[in-house]
Each structure stands twice: as C-alpha cells, then as structure tokens.
Coordinates of C-alpha atoms and ligand atoms in Angstrom, one line a residue:
X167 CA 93.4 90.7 87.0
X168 CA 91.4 89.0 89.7
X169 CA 88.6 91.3 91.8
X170 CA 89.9 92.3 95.0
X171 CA 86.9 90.5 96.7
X172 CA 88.7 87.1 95.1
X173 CA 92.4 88.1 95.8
X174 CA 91.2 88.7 99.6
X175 CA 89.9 84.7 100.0
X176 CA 93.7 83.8 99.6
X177 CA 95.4 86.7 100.6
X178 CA 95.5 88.5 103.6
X179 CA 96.2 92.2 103.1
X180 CA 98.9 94.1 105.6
X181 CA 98.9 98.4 105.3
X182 CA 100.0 100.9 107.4
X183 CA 100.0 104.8 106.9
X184 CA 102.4 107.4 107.1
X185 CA 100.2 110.6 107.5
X186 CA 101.9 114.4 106.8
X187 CA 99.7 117.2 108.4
X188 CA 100.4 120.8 108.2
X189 CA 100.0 122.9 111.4
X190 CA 98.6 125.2 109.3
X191 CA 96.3 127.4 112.2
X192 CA 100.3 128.6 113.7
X193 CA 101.3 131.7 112.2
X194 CA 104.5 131.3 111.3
X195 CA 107.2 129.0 110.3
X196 CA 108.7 126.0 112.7
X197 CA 111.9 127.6 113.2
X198 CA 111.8 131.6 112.2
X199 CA 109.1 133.8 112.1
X200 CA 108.3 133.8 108.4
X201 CA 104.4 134.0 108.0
X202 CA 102.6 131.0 106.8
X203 CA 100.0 131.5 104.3
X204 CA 99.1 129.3 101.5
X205 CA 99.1 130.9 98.4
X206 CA 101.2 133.8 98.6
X207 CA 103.0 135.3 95.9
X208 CA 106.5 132.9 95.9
X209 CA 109.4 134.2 97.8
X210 CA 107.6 136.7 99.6
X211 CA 107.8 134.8 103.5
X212 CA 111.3 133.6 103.3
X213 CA 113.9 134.7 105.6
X214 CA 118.2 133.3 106.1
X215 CA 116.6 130.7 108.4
X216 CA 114.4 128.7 105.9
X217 CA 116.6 130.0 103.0
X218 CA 119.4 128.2 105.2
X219 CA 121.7 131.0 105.1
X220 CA 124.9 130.1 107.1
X221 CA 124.8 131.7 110.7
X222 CA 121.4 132.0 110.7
X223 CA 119.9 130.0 114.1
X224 CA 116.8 128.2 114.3
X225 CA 114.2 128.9 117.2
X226 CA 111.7 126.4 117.2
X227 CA 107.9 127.4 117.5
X228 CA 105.9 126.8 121.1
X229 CA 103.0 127.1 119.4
X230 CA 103.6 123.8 116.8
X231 CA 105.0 121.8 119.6
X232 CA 101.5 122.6 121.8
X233 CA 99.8 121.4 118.6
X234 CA 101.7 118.3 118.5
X235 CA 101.2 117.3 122.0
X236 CA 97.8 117.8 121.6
X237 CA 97.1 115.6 118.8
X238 CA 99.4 112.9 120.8
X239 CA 97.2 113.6 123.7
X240 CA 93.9 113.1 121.1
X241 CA 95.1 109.7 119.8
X242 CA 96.0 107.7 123.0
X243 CA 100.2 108.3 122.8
X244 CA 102.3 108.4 125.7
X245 CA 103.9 112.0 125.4
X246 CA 107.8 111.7 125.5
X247 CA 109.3 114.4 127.8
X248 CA 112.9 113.9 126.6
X249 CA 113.5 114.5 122.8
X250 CA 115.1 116.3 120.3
X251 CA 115.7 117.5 117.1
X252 CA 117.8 115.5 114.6
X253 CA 118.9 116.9 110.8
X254 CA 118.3 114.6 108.0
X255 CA 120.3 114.9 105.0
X256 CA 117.8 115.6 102.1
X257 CA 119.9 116.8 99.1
X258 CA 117.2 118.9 96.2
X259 CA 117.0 122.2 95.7
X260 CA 113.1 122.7 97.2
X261 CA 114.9 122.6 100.6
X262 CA 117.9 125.3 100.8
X263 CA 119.4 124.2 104.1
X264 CA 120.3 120.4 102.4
X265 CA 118.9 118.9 105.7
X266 CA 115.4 118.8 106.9
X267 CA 115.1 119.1 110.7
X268 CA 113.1 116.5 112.0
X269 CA 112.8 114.2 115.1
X270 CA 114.9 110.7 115.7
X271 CA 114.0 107.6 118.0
X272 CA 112.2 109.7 120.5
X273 CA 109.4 112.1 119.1
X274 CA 107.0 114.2 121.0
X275 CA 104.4 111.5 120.6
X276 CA 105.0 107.5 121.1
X277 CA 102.6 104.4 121.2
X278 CA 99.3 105.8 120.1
X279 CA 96.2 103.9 119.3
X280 CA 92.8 104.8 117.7
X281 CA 89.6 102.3 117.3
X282 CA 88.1 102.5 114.1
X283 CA 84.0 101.7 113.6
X284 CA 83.6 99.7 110.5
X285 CA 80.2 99.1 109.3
X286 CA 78.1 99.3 106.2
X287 CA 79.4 98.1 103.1
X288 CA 83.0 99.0 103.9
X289 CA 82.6 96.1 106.5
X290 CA 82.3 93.7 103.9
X291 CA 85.7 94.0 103.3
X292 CA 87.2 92.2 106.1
X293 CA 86.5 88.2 106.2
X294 CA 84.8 85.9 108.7
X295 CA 84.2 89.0 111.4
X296 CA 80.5 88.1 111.0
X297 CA 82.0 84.6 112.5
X298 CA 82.2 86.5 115.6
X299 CA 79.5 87.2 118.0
X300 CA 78.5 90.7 119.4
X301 CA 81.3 91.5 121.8
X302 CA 84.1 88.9 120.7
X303 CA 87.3 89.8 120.1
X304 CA 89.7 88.5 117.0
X305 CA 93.5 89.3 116.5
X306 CA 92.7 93.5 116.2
X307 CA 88.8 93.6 115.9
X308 CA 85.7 93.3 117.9
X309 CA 82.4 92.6 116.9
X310 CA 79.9 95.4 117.2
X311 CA 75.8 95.4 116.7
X312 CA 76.6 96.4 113.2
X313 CA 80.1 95.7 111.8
X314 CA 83.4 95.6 113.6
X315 CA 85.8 97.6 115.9
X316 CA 89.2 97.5 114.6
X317 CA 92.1 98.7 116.6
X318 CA 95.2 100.4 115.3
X319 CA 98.2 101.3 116.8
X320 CA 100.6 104.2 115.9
X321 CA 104.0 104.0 116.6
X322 CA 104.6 107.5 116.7
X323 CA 103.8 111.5 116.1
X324 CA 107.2 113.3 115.3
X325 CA 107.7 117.3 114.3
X326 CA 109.4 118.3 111.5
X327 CA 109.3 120.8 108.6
X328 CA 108.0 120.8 105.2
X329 CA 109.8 121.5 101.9
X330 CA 109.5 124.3 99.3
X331 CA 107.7 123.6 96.3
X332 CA 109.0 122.7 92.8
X333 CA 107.4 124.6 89.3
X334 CA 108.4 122.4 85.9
X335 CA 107.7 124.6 83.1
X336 CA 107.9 123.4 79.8
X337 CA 107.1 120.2 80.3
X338 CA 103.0 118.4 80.7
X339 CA 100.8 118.6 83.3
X340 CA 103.8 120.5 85.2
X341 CA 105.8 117.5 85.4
X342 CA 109.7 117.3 85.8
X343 CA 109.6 115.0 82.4
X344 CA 110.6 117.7 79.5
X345 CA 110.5 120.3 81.4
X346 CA 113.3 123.1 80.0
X347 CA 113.4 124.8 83.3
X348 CA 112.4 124.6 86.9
X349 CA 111.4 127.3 90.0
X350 CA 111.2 127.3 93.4
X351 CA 108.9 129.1 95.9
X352 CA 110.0 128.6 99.4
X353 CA 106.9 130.0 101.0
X354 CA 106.3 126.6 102.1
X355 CA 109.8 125.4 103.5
X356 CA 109.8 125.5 107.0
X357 CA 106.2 124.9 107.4
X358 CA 105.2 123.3 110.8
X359 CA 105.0 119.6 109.4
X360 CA 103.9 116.5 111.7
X361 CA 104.1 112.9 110.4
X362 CA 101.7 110.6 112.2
X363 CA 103.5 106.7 111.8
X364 CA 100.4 103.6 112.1
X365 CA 101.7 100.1 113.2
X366 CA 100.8 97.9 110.1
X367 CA 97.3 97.2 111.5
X368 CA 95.3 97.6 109.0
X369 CA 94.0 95.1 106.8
X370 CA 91.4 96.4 103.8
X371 CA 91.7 99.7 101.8
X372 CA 88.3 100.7 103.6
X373 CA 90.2 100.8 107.3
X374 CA 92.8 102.9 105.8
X375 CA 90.2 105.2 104.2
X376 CA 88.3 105.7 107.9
X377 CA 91.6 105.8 109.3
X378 CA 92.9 108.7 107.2
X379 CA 89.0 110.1 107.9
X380 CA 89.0 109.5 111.6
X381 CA 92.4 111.4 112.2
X382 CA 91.2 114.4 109.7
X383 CA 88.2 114.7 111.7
X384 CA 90.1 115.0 115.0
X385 CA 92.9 117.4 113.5
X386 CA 89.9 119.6 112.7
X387 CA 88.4 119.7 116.2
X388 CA 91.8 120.2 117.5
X389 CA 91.8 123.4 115.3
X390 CA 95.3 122.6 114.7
X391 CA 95.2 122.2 110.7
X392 CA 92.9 123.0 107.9
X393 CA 93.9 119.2 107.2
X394 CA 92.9 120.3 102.9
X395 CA 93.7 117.2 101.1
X396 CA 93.0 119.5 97.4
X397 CA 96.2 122.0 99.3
X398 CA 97.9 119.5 100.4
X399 CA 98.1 120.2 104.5
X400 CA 97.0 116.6 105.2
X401 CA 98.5 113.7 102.6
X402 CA 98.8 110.0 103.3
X403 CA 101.5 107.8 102.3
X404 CA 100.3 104.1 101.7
X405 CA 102.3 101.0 102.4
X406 CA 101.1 97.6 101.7
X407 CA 102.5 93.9 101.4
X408 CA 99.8 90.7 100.9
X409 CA 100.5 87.3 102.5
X410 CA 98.7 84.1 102.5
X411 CA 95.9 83.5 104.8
X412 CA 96.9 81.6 108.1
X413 CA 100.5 83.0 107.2
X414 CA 102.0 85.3 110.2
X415 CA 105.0 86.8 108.6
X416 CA 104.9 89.8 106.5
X417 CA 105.8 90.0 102.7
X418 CA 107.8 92.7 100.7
X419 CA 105.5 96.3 100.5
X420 CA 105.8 98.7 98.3
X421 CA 104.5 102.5 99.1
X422 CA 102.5 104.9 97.4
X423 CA 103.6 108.3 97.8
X424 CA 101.5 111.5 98.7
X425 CA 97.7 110.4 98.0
X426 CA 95.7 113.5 98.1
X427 CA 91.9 112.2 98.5
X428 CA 90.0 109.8 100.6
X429 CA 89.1 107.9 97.5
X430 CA 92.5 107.5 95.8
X431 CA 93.7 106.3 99.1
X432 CA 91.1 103.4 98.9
X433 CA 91.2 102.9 95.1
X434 CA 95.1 102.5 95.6
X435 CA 94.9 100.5 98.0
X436 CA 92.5 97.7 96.6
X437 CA 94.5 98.3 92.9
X438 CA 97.8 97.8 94.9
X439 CA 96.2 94.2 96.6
X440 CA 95.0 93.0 92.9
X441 CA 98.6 93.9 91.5
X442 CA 101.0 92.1 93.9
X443 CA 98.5 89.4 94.2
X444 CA 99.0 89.0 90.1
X445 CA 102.7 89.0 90.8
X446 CA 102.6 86.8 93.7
X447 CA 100.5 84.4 92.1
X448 CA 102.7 83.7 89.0
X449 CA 105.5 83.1 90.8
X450 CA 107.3 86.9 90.4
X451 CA 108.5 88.9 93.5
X452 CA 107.6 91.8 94.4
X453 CA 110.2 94.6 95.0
X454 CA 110.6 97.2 97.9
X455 CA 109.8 100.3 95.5
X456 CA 107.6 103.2 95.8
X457 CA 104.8 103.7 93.1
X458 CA 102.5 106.4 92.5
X459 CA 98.9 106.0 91.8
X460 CA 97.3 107.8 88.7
X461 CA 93.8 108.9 89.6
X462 CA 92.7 108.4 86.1
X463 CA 94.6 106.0 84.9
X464 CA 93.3 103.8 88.1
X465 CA 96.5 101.8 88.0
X466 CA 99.7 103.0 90.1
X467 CA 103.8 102.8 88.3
X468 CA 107.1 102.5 90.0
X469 CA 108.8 105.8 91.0
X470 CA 112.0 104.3 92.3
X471 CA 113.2 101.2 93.5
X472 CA 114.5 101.3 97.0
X473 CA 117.9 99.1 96.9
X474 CA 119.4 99.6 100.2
X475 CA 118.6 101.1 103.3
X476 CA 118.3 104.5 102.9
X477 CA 121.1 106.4 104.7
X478 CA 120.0 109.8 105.7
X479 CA 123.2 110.4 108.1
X480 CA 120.6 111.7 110.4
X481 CA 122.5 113.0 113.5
X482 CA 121.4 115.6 116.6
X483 CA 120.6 118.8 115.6
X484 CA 123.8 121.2 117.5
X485 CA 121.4 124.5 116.8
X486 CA 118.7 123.0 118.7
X487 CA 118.5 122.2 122.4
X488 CA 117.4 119.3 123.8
X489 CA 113.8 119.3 124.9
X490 CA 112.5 118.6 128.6
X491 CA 108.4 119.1 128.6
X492 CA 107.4 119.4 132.3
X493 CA 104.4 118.3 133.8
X494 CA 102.7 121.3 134.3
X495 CA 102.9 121.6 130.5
X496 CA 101.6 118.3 129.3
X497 CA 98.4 119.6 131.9
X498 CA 98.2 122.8 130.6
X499 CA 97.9 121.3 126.9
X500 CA 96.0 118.4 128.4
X501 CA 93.4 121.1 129.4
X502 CA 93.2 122.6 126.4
X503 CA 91.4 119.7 124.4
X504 CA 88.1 120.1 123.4
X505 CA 85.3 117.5 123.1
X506 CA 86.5 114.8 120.6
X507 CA 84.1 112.9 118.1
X508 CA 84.1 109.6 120.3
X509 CA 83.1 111.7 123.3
X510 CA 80.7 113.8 121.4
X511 CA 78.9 110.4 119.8
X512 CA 79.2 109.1 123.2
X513 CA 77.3 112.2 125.2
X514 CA 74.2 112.4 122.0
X515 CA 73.8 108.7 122.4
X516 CA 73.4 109.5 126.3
X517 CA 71.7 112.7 126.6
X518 CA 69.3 111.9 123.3
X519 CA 69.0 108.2 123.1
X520 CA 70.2 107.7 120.3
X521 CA 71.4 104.2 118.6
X522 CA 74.7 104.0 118.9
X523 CA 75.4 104.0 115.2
X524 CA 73.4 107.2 114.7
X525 CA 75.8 108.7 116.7
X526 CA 78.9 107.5 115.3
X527 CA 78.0 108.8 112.0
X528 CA 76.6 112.3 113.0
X529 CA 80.3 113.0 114.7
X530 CA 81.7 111.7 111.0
X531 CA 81.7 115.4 110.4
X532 CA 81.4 118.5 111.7
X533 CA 78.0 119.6 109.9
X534 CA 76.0 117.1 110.7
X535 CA 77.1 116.8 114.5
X536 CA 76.8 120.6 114.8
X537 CA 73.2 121.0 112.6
X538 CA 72.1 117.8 114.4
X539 CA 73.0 120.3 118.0
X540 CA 71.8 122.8 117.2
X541 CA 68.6 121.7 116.0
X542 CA 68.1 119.5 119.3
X543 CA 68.9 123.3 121.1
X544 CA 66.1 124.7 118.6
X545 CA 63.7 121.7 119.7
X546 CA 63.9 122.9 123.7
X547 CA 61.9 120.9 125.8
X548 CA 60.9 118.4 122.8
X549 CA 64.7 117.4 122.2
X550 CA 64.1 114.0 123.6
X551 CA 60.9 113.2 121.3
X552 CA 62.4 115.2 118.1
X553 CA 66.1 113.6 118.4
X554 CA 65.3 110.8 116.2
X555 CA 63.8 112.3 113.5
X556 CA 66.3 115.1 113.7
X557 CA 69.4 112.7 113.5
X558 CA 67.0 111.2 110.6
X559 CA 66.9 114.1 108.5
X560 CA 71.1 115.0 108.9
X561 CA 71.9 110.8 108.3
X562 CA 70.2 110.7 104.8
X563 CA 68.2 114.2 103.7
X564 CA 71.0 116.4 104.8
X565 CA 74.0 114.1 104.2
X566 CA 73.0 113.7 100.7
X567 CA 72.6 117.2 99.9
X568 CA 75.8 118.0 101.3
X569 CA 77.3 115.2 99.1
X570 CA 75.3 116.5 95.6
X571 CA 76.4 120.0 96.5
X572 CA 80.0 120.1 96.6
X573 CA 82.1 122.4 98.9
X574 CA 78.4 123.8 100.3
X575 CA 78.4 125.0 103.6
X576 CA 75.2 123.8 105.4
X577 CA 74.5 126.1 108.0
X578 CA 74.5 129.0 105.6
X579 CA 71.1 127.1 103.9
X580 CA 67.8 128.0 104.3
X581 CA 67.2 125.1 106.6
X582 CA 67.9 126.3 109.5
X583 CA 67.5 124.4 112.9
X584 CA 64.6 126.2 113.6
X585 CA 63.1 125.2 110.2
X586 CA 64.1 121.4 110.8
X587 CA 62.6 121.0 114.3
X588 CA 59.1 122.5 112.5
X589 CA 59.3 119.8 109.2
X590 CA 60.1 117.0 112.0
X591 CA 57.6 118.0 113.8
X592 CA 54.8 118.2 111.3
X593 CA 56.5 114.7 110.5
X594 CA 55.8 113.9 114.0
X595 CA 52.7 115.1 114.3
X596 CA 51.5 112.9 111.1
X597 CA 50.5 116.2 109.6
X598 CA 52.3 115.0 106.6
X599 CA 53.6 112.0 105.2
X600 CA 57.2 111.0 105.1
X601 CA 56.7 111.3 101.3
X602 CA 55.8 114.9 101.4
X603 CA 58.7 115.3 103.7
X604 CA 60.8 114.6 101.4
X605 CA 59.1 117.8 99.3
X606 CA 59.1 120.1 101.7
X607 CA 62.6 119.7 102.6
X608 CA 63.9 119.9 99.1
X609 CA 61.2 123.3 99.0
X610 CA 62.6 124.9 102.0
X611 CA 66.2 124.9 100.6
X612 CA 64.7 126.1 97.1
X613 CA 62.7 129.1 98.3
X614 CA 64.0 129.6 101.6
X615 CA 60.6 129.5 103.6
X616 CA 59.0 127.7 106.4
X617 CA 57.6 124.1 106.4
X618 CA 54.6 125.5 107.5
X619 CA 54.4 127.7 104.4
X620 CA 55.3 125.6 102.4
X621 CA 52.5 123.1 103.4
X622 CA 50.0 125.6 103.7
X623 CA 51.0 127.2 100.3
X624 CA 50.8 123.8 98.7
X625 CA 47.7 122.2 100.5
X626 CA 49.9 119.6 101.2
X627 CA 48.3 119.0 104.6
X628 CA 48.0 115.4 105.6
X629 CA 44.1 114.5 106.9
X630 CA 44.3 112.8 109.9
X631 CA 40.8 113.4 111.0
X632 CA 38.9 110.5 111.6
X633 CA 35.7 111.5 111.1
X634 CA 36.7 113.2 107.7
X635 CA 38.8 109.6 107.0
X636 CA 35.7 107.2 108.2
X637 CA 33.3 109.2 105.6
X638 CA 35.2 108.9 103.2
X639 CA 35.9 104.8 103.7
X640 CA 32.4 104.4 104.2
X641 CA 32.0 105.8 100.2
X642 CA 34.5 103.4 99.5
X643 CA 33.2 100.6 100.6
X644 CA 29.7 101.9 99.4
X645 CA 30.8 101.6 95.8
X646 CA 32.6 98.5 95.8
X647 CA 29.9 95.4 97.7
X648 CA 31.5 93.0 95.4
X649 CA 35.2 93.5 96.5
X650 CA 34.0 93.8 100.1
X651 CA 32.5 90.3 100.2
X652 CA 35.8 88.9 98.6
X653 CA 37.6 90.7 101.3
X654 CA 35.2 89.4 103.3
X655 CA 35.7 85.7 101.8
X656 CA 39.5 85.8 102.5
X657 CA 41.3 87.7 99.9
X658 CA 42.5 89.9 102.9
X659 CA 44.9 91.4 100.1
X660 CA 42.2 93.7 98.6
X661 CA 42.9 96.2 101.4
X662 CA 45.4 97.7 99.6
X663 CA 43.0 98.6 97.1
X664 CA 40.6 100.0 99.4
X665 CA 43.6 102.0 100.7
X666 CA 44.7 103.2 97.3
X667 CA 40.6 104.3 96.8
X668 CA 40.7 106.1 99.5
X669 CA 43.6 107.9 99.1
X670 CA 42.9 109.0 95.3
X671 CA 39.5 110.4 96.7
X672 CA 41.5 112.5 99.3
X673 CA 43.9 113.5 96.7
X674 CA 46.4 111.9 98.7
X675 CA 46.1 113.7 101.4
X676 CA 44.5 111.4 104.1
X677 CA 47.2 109.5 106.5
X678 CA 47.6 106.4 105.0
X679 CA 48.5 104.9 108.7
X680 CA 44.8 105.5 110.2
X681 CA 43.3 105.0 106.4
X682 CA 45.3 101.4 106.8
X683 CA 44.1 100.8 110.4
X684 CA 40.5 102.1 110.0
X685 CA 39.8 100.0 107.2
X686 CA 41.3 96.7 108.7
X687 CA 38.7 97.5 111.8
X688 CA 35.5 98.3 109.6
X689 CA 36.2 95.3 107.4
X690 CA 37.0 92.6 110.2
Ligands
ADP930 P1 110.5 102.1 106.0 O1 111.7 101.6 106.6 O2 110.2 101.6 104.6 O3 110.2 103.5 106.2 P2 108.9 101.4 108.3 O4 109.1 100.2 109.0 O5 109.4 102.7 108.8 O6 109.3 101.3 106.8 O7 107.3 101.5 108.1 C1 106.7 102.5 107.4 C2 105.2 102.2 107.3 O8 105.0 101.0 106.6 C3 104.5 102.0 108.6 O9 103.2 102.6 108.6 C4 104.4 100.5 108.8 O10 103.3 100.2 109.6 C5 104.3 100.1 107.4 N1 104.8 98.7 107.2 C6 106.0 98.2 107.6 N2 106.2 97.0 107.1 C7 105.1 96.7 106.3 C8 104.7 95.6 105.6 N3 105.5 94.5 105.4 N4 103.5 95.7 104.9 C9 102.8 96.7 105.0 N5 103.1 97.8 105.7 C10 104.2 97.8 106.4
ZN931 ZN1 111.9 132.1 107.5
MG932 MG1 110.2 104.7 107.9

C-alpha cells in the first residue's frame, strides 16, 4: 500500500464527522427522572419510561435542552425556535422502547461553523497552502503566520437519547461472536445524548483530529459533559470518500463507527485514505459500508454493507409537544456562556503580548491555560515581563510532563505558580542558565521545594559578576599566548574555546552570555 503522503498527490481526501456527546453534568435521564451515573451497579436507575413500559409518558429534561442550546450558541449555529421530537424505529434489545427519540429536519441547533488552527507538522498534511500568502484565502482555508485556518461547517446539533449497553459472555474480548448468552444494563438508555453533524469539510485525518479536539475542549468549558473518550461520553463517527485532485464531485464513503481516541480517529482516517485509494487505483469500487477500525490491528474491516436507504419510519413523536424557545430564553442561555478558548487565546495574546500561536496552544487545554493564569496572577506587577517565559515553561517543560505522566493532574504538583514565577525569574534574571532550568524544574516536582532551594542547595548559582568573570578570562588568556595570537591572526573560531576554558574553571557556573560577550571585547 502506498503512504498516505503519496496517495494525497493524486487524491484529494473528503471527511466529515458525526460526534455523540453525553450530557453527562444533568442529573438525570432525557425523558424521566432516572439518575445518571456512570458505573452503577446495572438496572439499578431504570424506571417504565426508559424501560418503555406502555403508558408510561416522557417529560423531556430543561436542563439537557439548555445544554444543547448552549453548545449551538458555542459553535456559531443559528438556534431553531420551532422543533420537535421525532421516534426512530431502532429494533435491538439495548433499547426497550424499539424507538429512540430523537430530533427530525429541524434540531435545536442548525448551520454551525468552527475555524480550526492548523500548524506544526499536522499542517503538512494539507497540499499547496504554503502556495498561499499570509492572509489569502483558498476554497475553506486561510493562510496564517504559521500554518492554515480551515473552516468547517456543521449542519446541525440535534437531542436525542442513548441506548443501554450490551454484555456478551462467553464469547472473546466480550464480543457478540460465540458468545452463549448476552445482558443488558439499561443504566445508560435514556441518557441525555447530542449528535453534533460536520458539513464534509474536512480534508486530512489531522483536521478531523483538531476538530474532534477543538469541540471536546469547548464541551468542557461549557461544563456540559465530562466529554471521556475511555467512557464513552464523547465518540466520533468518521466518514470518508477520496476523489481525484481538480475533481469537484464526491466519491462513495464508507464510515467508521464509534472511534474512542484522538489517535484512532487520525490513524483511521489516514488507513481509510491508503485503503480506498488501493481500491480506487486498481480499478475496484468502493461500497457504501460501515467498517470498524482495530486499534492494534491498525487496519479497519467491513461491519455491514449499507444496500438501501435506511428506512427508520421516523415520524413525530405524539408524547412530546412541539417545542417553541422564546427569546428571553435563548438570552438567558446566551448569558450563561462562559469565556470560550478562542476568546481566552484572544484576551492572553492582548493583555500579555503574547504571539499569537503561544496563545492558541495554551487554550488547547485546560491545564496549561489555567497554570499559565494563574502563574501570570502569582507574577503581579511583573506579569508583562514574566509572560513569555511563563507560557515557555507550560508550551514544552510542563506540556511534556503532563504527556509522560498520564492522567496527572498538574495543579496538584509541586510546581506551583508561585514556584514557576521564582524559576522564571531566576531564568530572567540570568541567575541560571536555561540548562540548569531545565534541573531545577524536574527538582522542584521531585522534592517539592523552591527554586531558590534548590539552587542554593545545589550551588547551582549562575556567576554573572563581571568582575569575578573578567579575572577569570584574564587567567585564560594568560595561559594560552599562542591561541590568542591565532585568534588574533583570524581564526576568530577559537573563541569557543576560550569560552569552554572559562567555563570549566567556573565549574560551569559563569553566564556563558557575558563570558561570550566579554571575551569578543578583550580579544578585538
Ligand atoms: P448518511 O446518509 O450516510 O447518514 P449524511 O449525508 O447524513 O450521510 O452525512 C453523514 C456524514 O458524512 C456527514 O458528516 C457528512 O459531512 C459526511 N459525508 C457525506 N457525504 C460524504 C462523502 N461523499 N465523503 C465523505 N463524507 C461525507
Ligand atoms: Zn427512567
Ligand atoms: Mg445521516
């Protein structure tokens, strides 16, 4: 199979996302008042509505369609006043009623956008945007100072409700295949459920991935869902067709069904491109089907084949009445939105002048744009100098703990802001070297203790006085006449020796900046 770097010269790639998130912050169910908890011992929140007892009336929950309104609100959709409920024939036994209750043409949320940043080495795989110049515009992107805007349209947010969940026993890995018997645990049915709908806007595996991210990140500032991809409150479903370049119609897709990680989102993605390509390019078709991807298997297989249109007999909802949202509230929920990460980048690039990439990736999550906050708080007065530094040490010292230490929760760390303002500012200061940064930084977290300990405790002090730097230069030089002439004659390259004497007589200690511009003075 061809890389997906070679399928992409000939192939243009064409995906769009179906996203499921859990209102998982509501109490209870979307239609009873069944608790919702994840994990519960099965059966115990069930009641005749979500066991879909006859009689039994469903009253939807204010609380999930707030939510939903204000993740339209968060992601640019028009909110749709008029709407309804609609039931949707779903015949298997993880869903008692036989219908799910879910919206039709109209949902709550219609016509949505978001712009995703793409930079870095994700950039690299969209073509010919480094064609553009800063500024320009191209079908759905825009070039930026360091990669590309692309935007993406969603056609819609709609409510519905989740299903039970199925236990296999008997067969492997818990699946269906040889199972002898199977259980249900409707805990889960009637879970608050939205499903976010993305035009086919997207064209490489990496949009998809800061898509997916993007949207997570602003479910979680909403405080609407835990948005777990391991629980399964937030899961993507991936469609994606290939034509040729300079080609404007679409081909066939296929979808892959319930990916539960940023990466497997990505790595089915680029598989999926390679695969159809394959197909494509030896004459075969591909077919409308829905495939799963296997994580370790990194290849994805057919599920089912989808042969007609699939005919869900969806039709109004008679237990549910017609919905009407006033005005007053779409304000009310309009008011209750809190800062989103755009904004946020947008106010630390203004109030701390900071690049604007700096800020996009702090606001990428939620430690590092709080840490990097509250550590400009701790700075006071000397936000303005420190901010730099500070978004310095969350980009790459922080970030890449975070990333080695798995499910860690930074702010319960010994670094505190407090801590970080004094190592930046030692930093600063040129009290030590960006080397021994790097030490004290990986000492605090080890023996929980201030930088200034630390230092002390370790001698680690960087020499920046000159009179203590100029003696020791003059010994230097001193001992070595013959390389000073050669200096001297041209071979301007020696002062990296001199600088190397110097520091291994101050024990590397002595601030190689001044050691570096002392010596160039003396010696021209
Ligand atoms: P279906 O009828 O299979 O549910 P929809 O038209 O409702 O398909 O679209 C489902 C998702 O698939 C949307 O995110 C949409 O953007 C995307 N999509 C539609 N057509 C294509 C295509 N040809 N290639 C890739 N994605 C597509
Ligand atoms: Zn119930
Ligand atoms: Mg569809």
């Amino acid at each position: 199979m061809k890389t997906m770097e070679e399928v992409l010269q000939d192939w243009e790639a064409v995906i769009g996302l179906e996203i499921h998130c859990e209102l998982t912050k509501l109490q209870t169910k979307m239609f009873c008042g069944c608790k919702l908890e994840f994990g519960a011992e099965p059966n115990t929140h069930t009641c005749p509505v979500c066991l879909g007892m006859p009689g039994a009336l469903p009253v939807p929950n204010k609380g999930a369609i707030e939510n939903i309104v204000l993740a339209g609100l968060a992601t640019n959709c028009d909110i749709e006043k008029h709407t309804m409920f609609y039931r949707k024939g779903y015949m298997y036994p993880d869903m008692a009623k036989n219908f799910q209750t879910t919206q039709g043409p109209k949902a709550f949320c219609m016509r949505g956008w978001l712009d995703l940043n793409v930079d870095g080495r994700g950039a690299q795989e969209r073509l010919f945007w480094q064609d553009l110049a800063e500024g320009e515009t191209a079908e759905n992107i825009t070039r930026t100072a360091d990669g590309y805007v692309a935007h993406v349209g969603i056609t819609r947010i709609h409510m519905e409700e989740d299903a039970g969940k199925m236990v296999h026993i008997g067969g492997g890995e818990g699946r269906i295949t040889g199972a002898t018997h199977s259980l249900v645990d409707y805990n889960r049915a009637g879970t608050p459920l939205m499903e976010l709908v993305t035009e086919p806007d997207l064209r490489t595996p990496e949009e998809a991935r800061l898509f997916m991210q993007k949207l997570r990140q602003i479910f979680l500032t909403l405080g609407i869902s835990d948005c777990s991809m391991e629980e399964g409150s937030l899961r993507a479903d991936g469609n994606i067709s290939l034509r040729r370049r300079g080609t404007t119609e679409f081909g066939t897709k296929t979808e892959m069904k319930n990916i539960n990680s940023f990466k497997a989102l990505h790595d089915a993605l680029a598989y999926e491109i390679c695969r159809q390509a394959e197909v494509l390019e030896e004459g075969g078709q591909i077919y409308q089907e829905t495939r799963h991807w296997d994580p370790s298997k990194k290849h994805t297989v057919v599920m089912r084949v989808k042969e007609t249109a699939d005919d869900y007999r969806m039709f109004p909802d008679p237990d549910l009445a017609p919905y009407d949202l006033s005005d007053e509230f779409i304000e009310r929920v309009r008011g209750m939105l809190p800062e989103l990460p755009d904004q946020k980048a947008a106010r630390f690039a203004a109030d701390y002048g900071l690049s604007a990439y700096d800020a996009r990736h702090l606001v990428d999550h939620r430690f590092s744009a709080d840490f990097f906050e509250a550590a400009c708080a701790a700075a006071g007065d000397r936000a303005g100098e420190l901010a730099k530094p500070l978004a310095n040490l969350t980009l790459n010292d922080i970030t890449a703990y975070v990333n080695a230490n798995e499910g860690i929760d930074f702010a319960t760390t010994p670094l505190t802001p407090e801590r970080a303002v004094q190592l930046v500012s030692l930093l600063a200061a040129d009290e030590i070297s960006s080397k021994q940064a790097k030490e004290v930084f990986a000492a605090v977290l080890e023996e929980d203790k201030d930088p200034h300990a630390i230092v002390e405790e370790r001698g680690m002090k960087q020499v920046s006085d000159t009179g203590a730097i100029e003696a020791v230069i003059n010994e230097v030089l001193a001992a070595n006449p013959d390389k000073v002439e050669q200096y001297k004659g041209g071979k301007t390259g020696l002062i990296g020796f001199f600088v190397g004497q110097c520091m291994k007589a101050m024990k590397g200690q002595g601030n190689p900046k001044l050691i570096n511009e002392m010596l160039a003075k003396k010696l021209g």
